[in-house]
């Protein structure tokens, strides 16, 4: 730290003239601080002088002691120097007598110990049995641990010294050593039993603390501590014997150092505790291996054990054990191994979801227990618990695909082979069983995703469900195309019957499926945030549109079946046979037969669409027949009367399924065409204008019906067509922005059925919006056509 000079300090204090008045107070303050510093310095100097004096006195006393030892050693040397031989012999005799006495004493003590050892071992055994039979067993009180250990330690020391001396004694034989070993077998057995009992107790340290038997843990640790110190002494003595000279080493009474077996009780204790934790997790896993949800739900015992360790076990252990971090790390390690085992066992989706939630809870709970994150390394599943969600979604999708593939295989098989009729409800509607089962699966998977409480998971599952629905819809579209084509192109005996009924059933199922998806959307949207609501809505609305597309394809096929039966009749429209044969009556009767069946078995909403499709197809067929009419084939005015009669009959037919006011908009096109056909050439443009303004020029079509009129000569015809071309150009008449029914009218080279799949649902948007074409057709049903005859 920087210091100020005296001049700088003065300049800081005396900045203003008024500061001179404060000089006396500054002087007193400085004098007071000086006296305080002087007192501290005097005290420090006195303490240092006292310490120096004590050191000098101790040094002087040490020097006097060394001098005294020197004088004694010199006296011994002087005594030995006088008459060396005589004095040396006496000294050797004293040494030998001393050795003999020491050996005799040790031998007597050894014999006494050997004689009393059996009784002592029996006593120890009774004490050990008493502890083992205590209530609670290894988790019980065990009051005799220390007495047993003390007596065993003495006997084992005696055993070790005896065997070591026998080993080192060159006069002892192998047989004598074997006798000694057998003599100590009983002691060895009780020693092993006692050590096994210690490790049994060590496995139950948490239970001991839980049951209030902390005293047993303290006694166990005291034994471990004593054995550890004995191990340290033995190791130290062995090191000294290795580095010291032979003479110096022989002066140690510590031949016992080589005799002792190093026990490493501390390491064994920690290993036993670790293995006990491992066994706890293994046993818990085995007990719950067939109930993984129960396994996850019951993992709370880990928190209870950790709380017990922190509150009750930590105070019992010496600080250098650092027992809490050691045990918490062990719990975390074996928990991680067990969770990995659970994941590797390919559990059901709900287990993965619950496991992911539990791992999140585990991190929070350990933080609340004030467990440092450093003790929980590496994190569970290497911190990749989010992968469980990926596995969860994959498992859901895999199972869903598997179930749906099996379901579709069964449903499409029924559709193709048609060995029995579709299911029929009480109201007569046909259907198949798979829809309910499929959406039961869809709802189950969405419910599982909701259990994750993660909007992203739900979006993923909904998106995968939507893809699966799209796949199934495409399968149905392809199957309808194949079966409809076979129905039309092959002979009746070459294809199974009942296709009409199955197409009706499929159409009903598609509307039912769209309703299920709508219900699912309504249920899910309020449960997620705006972030995910839009994605879910987009996916499910696409699924709804897909079902409506399949339903449209079904209605298209149903219309196609009708006109497949009518293709010969329709081919004869606007031909000579048209004037003589009741073609329209045949058409109406055929449509009536089909429509009666359709109305009875179709969902009313789909039937309404079917009516629209059939009406469009009928009008397009009739208009196409007019376009294909050969030159001068329209016999005027009989042809006009015939067309009006046909329209009146068809109007009367369709009025059975649709309100007259609604039908007017559909039949308006025919009124325009009739006006063009019967119009005077000079006034033709006026009638043509109302038609072209709504449907576009359609000059090829108009030229065709004008050429078919037999009341126009070639000059009139050419002048009329030229006039129309000029008017179209002058008035800039173009095609309407929204295509009308005229875009589907086929020319002479096109067959009726070649484009029927496009004929149904001319106004395709009507199906999805639920609205139908209406118009101001100023005719009052069949009566109007009758009046026009």
XYZ file of N, CA, C and O in Angstrom, residues 66 104 242 260 303 348 399 402 426 437 450 493 589 637 754 770 785:
68
model
N 24.311 -33.088 28.447
C 25.230 -33.752 27.517
C 26.573 -33.993 28.185
O 27.209 -35.062 28.042
N 13.515 -67.234 29.755
C 12.708 -68.045 30.652
C 11.398 -67.338 30.973
O 10.319 -67.944 30.982
N 14.466 -51.549 7.923
C 15.076 -51.594 6.592
C 16.229 -50.608 6.452
O 17.243 -50.894 5.815
N 3.062 -58.757 12.782
C 1.683 -58.269 12.619
C 1.229 -58.356 11.156
O 1.968 -58.029 10.225
N -33.285 -39.849 -0.803
C -33.260 -38.586 -0.063
C -33.290 -38.844 1.440
O -32.591 -38.170 2.214
N -41.314 -48.908 -21.357
C -42.396 -48.273 -22.090
C -42.245 -46.752 -22.030
O -41.477 -46.214 -21.218
N -44.212 -47.240 -31.733
C -45.372 -48.033 -31.313
C -46.618 -47.650 -32.118
O -47.389 -48.511 -32.547
N -46.342 -49.023 -35.541
C -46.536 -50.468 -35.507
C -48.015 -50.817 -35.369
O -48.550 -51.657 -36.115
N -77.176 -48.313 -35.947
C -78.630 -48.363 -35.783
C -79.357 -47.486 -36.792
O -80.494 -47.776 -37.187
N -60.555 -47.451 -32.891
C -59.316 -47.981 -32.317
C -58.137 -47.071 -32.621
O -57.288 -46.822 -31.757
N -48.834 -35.090 -22.880
C -49.290 -34.069 -21.936
C -48.703 -34.292 -20.556
O -48.430 -33.343 -19.817
N -67.465 -60.275 -62.784
C -67.099 -61.531 -62.140
C -65.618 -61.583 -61.752
O -65.185 -62.479 -61.020
N -83.830 -42.906 -63.486
C -84.128 -44.132 -62.736
C -82.855 -44.740 -62.148
O -82.834 -45.210 -61.005
N -87.688 -26.748 -83.759
C -87.553 -26.434 -82.312
C -87.718 -27.645 -81.415
O -87.808 -27.539 -80.206
N -63.436 -40.455 -68.260
C -62.006 -40.190 -68.148
C -61.693 -39.093 -67.161
O -60.613 -39.019 -66.610
N -68.266 -25.921 -45.762
C -69.623 -26.281 -45.342
C -70.690 -25.464 -46.033
O -71.843 -25.459 -45.637
N -89.822 -25.761 -66.426
C -89.418 -26.408 -67.674
C -90.635 -26.899 -68.437
O -90.688 -26.857 -69.660
